Short mmCIF file of C-alpha atoms and ligand atoms in Angstrom, two decimals:
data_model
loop_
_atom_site.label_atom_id
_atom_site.label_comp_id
_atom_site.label_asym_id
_atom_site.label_seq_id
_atom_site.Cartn_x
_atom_site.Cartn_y
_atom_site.Cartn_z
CA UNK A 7 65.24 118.80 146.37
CA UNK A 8 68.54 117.19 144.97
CA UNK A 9 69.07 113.53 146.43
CA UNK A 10 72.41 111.73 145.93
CA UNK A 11 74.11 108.67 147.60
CA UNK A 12 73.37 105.15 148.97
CA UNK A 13 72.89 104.47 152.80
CA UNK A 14 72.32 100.96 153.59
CA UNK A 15 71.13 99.97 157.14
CA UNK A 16 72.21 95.97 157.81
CA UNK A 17 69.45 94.14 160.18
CA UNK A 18 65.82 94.88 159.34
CA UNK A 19 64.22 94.39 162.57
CA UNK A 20 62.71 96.94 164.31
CA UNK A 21 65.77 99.03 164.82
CA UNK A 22 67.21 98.76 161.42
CA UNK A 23 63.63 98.94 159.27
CA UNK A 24 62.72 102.56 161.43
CA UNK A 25 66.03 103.80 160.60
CA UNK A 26 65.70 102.93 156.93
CA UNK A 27 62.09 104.63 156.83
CA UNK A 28 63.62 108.09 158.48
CA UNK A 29 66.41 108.24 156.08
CA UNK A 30 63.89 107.61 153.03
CA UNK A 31 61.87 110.45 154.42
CA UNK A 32 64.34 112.98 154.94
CA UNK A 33 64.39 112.38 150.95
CA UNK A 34 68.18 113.46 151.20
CA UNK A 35 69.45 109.85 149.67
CA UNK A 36 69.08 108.32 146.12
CA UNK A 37 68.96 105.22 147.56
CA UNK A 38 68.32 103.14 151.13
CA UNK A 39 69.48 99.55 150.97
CA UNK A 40 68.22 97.48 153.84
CA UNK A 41 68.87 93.91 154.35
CA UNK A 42 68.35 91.25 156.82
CA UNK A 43 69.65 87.18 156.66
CA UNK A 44 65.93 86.43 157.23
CA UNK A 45 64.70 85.33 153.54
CA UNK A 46 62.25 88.24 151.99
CA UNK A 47 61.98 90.36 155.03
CA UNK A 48 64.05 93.32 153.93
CA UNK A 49 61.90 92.92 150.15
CA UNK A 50 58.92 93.00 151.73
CA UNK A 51 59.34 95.93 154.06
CA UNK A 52 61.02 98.07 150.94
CA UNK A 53 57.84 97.20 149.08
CA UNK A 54 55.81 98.32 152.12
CA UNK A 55 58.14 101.66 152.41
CA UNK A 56 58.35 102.29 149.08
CA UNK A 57 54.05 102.67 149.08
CA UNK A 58 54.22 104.95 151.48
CA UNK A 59 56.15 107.81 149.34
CA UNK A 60 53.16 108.89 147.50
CA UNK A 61 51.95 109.85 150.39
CA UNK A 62 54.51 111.11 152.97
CA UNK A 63 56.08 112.57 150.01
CA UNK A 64 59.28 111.66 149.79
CA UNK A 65 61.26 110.01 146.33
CA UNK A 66 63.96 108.21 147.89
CA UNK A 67 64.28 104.88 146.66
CA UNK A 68 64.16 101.53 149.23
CA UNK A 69 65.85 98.19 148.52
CA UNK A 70 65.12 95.51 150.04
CA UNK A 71 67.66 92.45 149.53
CA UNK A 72 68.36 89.49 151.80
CA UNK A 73 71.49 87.80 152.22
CA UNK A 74 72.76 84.22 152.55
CA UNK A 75 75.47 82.86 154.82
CA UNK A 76 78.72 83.03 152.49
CA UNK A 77 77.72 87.07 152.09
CA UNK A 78 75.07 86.19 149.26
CA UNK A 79 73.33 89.39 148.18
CA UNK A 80 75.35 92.05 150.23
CA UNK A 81 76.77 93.60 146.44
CA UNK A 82 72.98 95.36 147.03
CA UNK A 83 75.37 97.54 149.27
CA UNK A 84 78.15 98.67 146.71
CA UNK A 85 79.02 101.90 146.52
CA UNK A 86 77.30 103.02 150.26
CA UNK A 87 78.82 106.47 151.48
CA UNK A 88 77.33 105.22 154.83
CA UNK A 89 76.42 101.40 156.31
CA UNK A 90 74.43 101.28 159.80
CA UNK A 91 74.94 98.07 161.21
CA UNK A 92 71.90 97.31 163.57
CA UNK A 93 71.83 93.62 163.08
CA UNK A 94 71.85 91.51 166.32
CA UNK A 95 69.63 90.19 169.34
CA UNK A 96 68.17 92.78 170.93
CA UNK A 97 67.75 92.54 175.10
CA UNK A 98 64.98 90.55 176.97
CA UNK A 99 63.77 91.86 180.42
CA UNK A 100 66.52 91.40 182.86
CA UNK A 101 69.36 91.07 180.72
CA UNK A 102 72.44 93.50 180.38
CA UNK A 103 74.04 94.82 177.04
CA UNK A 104 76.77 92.53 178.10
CA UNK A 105 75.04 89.27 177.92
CA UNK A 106 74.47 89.96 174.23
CA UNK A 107 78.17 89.90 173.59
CA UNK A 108 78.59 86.21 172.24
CA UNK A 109 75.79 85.69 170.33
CA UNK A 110 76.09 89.26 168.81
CA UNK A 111 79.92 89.46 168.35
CA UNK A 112 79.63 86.21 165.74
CA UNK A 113 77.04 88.33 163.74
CA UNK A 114 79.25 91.13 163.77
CA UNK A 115 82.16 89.59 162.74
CA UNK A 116 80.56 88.02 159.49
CA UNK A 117 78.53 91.51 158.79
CA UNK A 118 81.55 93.71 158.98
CA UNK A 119 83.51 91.18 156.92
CA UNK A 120 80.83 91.41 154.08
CA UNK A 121 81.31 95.44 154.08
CA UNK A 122 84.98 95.44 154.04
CA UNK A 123 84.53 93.57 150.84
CA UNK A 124 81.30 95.27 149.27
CA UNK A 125 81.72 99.04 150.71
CA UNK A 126 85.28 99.63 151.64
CA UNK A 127 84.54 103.53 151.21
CA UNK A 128 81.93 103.57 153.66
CA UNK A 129 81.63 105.32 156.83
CA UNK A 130 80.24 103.00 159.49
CA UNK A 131 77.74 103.34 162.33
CA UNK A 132 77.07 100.54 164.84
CA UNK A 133 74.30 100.50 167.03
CA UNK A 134 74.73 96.88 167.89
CA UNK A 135 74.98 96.11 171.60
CA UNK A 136 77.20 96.02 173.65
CA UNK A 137 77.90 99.07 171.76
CA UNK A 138 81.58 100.18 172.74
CA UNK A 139 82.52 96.51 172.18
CA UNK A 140 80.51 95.81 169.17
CA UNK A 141 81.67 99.30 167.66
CA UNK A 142 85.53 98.13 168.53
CA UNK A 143 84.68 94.75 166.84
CA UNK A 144 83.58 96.68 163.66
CA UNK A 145 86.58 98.61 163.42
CA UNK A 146 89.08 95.55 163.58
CA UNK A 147 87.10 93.11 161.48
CA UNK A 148 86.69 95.86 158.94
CA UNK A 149 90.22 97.57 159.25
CA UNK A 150 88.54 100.86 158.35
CA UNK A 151 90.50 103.91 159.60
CA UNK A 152 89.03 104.78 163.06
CA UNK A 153 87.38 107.83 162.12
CA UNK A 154 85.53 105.69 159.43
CA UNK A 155 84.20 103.35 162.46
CA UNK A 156 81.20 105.29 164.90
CA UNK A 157 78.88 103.92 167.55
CA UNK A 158 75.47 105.30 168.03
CA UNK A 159 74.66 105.93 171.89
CA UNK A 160 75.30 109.50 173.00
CA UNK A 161 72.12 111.13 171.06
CA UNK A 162 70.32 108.30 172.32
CA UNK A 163 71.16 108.64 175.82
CA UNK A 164 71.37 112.62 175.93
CA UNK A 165 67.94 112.63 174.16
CA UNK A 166 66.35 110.41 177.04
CA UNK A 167 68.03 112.45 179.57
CA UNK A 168 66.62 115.85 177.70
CA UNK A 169 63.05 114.19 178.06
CA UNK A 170 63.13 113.30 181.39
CA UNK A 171 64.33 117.05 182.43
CA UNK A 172 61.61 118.47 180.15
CA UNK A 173 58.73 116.03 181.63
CA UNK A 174 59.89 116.72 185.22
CA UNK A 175 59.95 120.88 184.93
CA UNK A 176 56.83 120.86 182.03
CA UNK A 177 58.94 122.93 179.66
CA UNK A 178 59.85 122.35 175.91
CA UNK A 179 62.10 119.74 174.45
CA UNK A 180 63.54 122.28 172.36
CA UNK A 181 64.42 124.60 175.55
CA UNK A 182 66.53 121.85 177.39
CA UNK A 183 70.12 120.96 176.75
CA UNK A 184 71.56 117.93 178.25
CA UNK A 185 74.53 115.71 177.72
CA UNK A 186 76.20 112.55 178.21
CA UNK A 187 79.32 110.67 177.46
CA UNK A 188 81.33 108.04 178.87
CA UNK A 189 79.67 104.24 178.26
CA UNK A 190 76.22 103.15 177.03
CA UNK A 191 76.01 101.22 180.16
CA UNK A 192 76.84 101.25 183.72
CA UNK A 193 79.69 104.05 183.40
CA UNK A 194 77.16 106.58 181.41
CA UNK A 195 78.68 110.08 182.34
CA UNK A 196 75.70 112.66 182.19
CA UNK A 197 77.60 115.40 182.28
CA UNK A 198 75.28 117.59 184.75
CA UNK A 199 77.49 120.63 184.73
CA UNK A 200 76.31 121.78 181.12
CA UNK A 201 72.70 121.21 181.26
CA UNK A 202 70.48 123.74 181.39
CA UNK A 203 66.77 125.05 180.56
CA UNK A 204 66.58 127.77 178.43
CA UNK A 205 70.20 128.80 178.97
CA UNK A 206 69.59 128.76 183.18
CA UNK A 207 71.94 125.79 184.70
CA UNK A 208 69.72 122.64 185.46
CA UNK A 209 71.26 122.60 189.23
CA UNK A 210 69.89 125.97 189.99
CA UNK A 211 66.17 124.45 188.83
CA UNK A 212 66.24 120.91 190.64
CA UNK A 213 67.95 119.57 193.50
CA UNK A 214 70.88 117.62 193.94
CA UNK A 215 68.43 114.77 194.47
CA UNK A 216 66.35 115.49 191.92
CA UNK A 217 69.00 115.70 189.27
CA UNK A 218 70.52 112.30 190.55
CA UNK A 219 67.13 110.90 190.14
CA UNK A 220 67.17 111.88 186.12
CA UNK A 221 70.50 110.76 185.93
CA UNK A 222 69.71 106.86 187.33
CA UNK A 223 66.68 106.94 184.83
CA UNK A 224 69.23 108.05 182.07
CA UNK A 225 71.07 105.66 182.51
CA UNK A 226 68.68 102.69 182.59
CA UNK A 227 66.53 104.72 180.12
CA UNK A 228 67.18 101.32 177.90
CA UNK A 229 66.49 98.47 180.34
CA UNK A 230 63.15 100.63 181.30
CA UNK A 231 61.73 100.05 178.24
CA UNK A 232 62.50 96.21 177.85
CA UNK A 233 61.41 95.85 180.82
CA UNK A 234 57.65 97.00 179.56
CA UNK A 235 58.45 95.93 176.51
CA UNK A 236 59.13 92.06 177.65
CA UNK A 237 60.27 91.38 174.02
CA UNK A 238 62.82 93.32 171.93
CA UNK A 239 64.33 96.82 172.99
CA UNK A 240 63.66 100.74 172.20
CA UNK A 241 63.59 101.68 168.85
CA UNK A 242 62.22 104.80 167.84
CA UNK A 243 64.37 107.51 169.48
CA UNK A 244 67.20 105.11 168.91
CA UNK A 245 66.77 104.72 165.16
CA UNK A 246 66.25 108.33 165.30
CA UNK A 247 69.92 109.50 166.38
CA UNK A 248 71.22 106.95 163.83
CA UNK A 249 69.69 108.51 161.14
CA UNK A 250 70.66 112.16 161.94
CA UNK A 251 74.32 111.00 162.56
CA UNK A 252 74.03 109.61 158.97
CA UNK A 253 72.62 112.72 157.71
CA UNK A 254 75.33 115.04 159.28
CA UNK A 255 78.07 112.52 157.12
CA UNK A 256 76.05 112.99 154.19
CA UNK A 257 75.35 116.28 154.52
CA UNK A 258 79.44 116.96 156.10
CA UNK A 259 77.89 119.51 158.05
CA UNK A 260 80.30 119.28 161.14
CA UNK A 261 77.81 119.04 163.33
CA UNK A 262 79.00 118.04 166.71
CA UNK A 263 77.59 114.85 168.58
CA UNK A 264 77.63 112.69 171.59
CA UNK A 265 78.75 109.26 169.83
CA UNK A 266 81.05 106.68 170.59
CA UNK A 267 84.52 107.35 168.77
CA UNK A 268 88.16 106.34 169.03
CA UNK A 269 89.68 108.70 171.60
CA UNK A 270 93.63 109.21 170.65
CA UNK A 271 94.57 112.21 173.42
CA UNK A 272 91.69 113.91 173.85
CA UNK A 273 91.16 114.26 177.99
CA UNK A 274 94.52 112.20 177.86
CA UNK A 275 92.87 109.18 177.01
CA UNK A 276 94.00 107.11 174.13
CA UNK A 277 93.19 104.04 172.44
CA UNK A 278 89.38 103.26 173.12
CA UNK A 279 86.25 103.80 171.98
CA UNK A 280 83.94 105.84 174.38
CA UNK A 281 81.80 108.42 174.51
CA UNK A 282 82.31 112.00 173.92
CA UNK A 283 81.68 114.79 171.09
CA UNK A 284 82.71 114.81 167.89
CA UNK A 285 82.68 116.72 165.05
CA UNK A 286 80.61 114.29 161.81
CA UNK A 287 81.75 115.25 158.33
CA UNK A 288 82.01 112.80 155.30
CA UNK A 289 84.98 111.09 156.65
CA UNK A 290 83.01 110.27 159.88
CA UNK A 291 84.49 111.51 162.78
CA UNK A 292 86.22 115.17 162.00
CA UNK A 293 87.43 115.47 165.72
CA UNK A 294 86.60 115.09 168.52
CA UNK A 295 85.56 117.62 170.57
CA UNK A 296 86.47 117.97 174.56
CA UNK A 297 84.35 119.47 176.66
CA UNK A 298 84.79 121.36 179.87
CA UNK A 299 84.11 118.71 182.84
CA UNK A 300 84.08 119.35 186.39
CA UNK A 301 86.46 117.42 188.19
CA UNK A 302 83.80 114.47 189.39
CA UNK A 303 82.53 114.42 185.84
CA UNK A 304 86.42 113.90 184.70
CA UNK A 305 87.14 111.53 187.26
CA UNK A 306 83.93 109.52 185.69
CA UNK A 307 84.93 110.04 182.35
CA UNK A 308 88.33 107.96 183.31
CA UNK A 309 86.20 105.66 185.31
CA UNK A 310 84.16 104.43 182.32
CA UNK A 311 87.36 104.81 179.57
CA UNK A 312 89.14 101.98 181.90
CA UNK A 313 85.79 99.72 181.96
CA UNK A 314 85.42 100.35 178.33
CA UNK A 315 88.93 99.43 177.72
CA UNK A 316 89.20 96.97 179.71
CA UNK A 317 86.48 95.07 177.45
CA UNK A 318 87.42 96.08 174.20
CA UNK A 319 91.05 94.47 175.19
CA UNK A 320 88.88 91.08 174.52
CA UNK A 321 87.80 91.98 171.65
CA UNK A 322 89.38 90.31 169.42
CA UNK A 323 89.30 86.88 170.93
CA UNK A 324 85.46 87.09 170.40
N1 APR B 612 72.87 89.93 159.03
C1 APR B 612 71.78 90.72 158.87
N2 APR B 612 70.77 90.73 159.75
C2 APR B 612 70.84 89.91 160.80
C3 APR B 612 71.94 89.04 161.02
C4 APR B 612 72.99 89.08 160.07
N3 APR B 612 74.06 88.30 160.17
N4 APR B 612 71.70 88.35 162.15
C5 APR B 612 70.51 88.76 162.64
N5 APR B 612 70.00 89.71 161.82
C6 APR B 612 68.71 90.41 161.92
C7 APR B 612 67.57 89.56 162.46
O1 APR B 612 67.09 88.67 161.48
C8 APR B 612 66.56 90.64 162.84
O2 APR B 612 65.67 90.92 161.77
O3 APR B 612 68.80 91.49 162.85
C9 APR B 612 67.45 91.85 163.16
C10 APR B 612 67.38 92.29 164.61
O4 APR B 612 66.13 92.82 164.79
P1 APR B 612 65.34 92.82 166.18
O5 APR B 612 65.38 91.45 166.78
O6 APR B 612 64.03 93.49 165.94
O7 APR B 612 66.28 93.74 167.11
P2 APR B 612 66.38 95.35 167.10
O8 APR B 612 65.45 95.91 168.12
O9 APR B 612 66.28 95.83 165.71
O10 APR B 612 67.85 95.56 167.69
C11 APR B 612 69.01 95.36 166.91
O11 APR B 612 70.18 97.07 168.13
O12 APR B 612 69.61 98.17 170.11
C12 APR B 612 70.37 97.17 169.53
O13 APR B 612 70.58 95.59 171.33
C13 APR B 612 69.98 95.82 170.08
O14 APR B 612 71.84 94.63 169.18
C14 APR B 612 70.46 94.90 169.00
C15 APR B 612 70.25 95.71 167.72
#
């Protein structure tokens, strides 16, 4: 197998040190760089990886390097095709994506700094929350083009929404199609109209209720889980549609998405980050890609581009 490149995930809690392990074991990358501010965490977890290649195996390499608070240690990142920032609080029960926005904004703004200077080239996936904020903060403390700037939320949220039809009609996974676009939040769109079990549409298999039903668990598929949880948020489906968003920019494979990218037209909406398809290649976002909506599930769409807009306006004041 021929392995090339450097990925580097930023944050090594549980979000960021799963999404380094999956993009070691794909054994696709030279190198996976994974740092955290918290003093030998990231070293000890590549040393931890790293022993577990003999057996899984897989060659890629893990490096673990910490960094200090004037950027210390982030020149472990030169040369990155591809930088996942996860680093932030995650939720506690009862809290909303939103009230993260202070505390996580500040981190943001000195992380994406530090990768302006030490990866300029890179393509960049948030999955910091509030994600369409966060993701909006990346892109203007980083000045990367937009296409170079992409939030992770649509595979997460169309993968819960895939279980949850799977579990409630006991079929395959692999036989259900589902989507979603719009906000990781309170405007989620699942886009109904589209899904379907083994190519038969999902409203001729469940009610109108019963759909509805998977839809409100969709959309607090997240706050489900902290609630259990009580400490710390989902990571193990998340980390795994970060990784395969940073395998379809290594790999340019044009394989098309639900992620959060700059909209300029597309549904004649401009000028936001939200939700939709898109197109990954090596540039990050190709295009994106607009799909057919029903007239509710337009009228949604707008719904959560003016909420998402609305906050991204503030951005830069954070
Ligand atoms: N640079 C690098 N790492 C940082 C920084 C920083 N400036 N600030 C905090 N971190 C690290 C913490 O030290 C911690 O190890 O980010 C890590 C966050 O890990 P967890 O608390 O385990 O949170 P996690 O579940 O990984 O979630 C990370 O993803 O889903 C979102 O809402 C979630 O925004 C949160 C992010």
């Amino acid at each position: 197998m021929s392995r090339s490149g450097k990925v580097s995930v930023i944050g090594a809690g549980f979000y960021g040190s799963t999404t380094a392990l999956r993009l070691a074991e794909y054994d696709i990358f030279e190198t996976v760089v994974l740092t955290d501010v918290i003093e030998g965490k990231p070293e000890g977890l590549a040393i931890d990886m790293n022993q577990s290649r003999w057996i899984e195996g897989f060659e890629t390499n893990l490096v673990g390097q910490s960094t200090g608070p004037n950027g210390e240690g982030y020149e472990a990142i030169a040369g990155s095709e591809i930088v996942i920032i996860t680093a932030g609080l995650p939720r506690k029960p009862g809290m909303s994506r939103m009230d993260l926005i202070e505390t996580n904004a500040k981190i943001m703004r000195s992380v994406a700094e530090n990768i302006a200077k030490c990866a300029p080239g890179a393509v960049v996936i948030n999955v910091a929350n509030p994600l369409d904020e966060m993701t909006a903060l990346a892109q203007l403390v980083t000045g990367f083009p937009y296409q170079r700037v992409i939030g992770q939320a649509g595979m997460l949220d169309t993968a819960r929404f895939t279980n949850f039809v799977a579990e409630k009609l006991g079929v395959p996974v692999s036989s259900v199609k589902t989507l979603t676009l719009g906000s990781h939040g309170d405007t989620m769109v699942p886009v109904a109209s589209v899904c379907s079990v083994d190519g038969k549409p999902l409203t001729e298999l469940l009610s109108a209720d019963e759909v509805d039903d998977l839809v409100t668990r969709t959309r607090n598929g997240g706050a489900e889980i902290v609630a259990l949880l009580k400490t710390g948020s989902a990571y193990y489906a998340p980390s795994a549609a970060a990784a395969r968003m940073a395998r379809a920019v290594h790999e340019d494979s044009g394989v098309v998405m639900p992620v959060c990218a700059w909209v300029d037209g597309e549904y004649g909406l401009s000028g936001a980050y939200l939700g939709v398809e898109a197109e990954l290649g090596r540039e990050g976002i190709r295009r994106v890609v607009e799909t057919p909506l029903t007239d509710s599930e337009k009228a949604l769409l707008i719904e959560a581009y003016e909420a998402v807009k609305a906050k991204q306006a503030d951005v830069k004041d954070l």
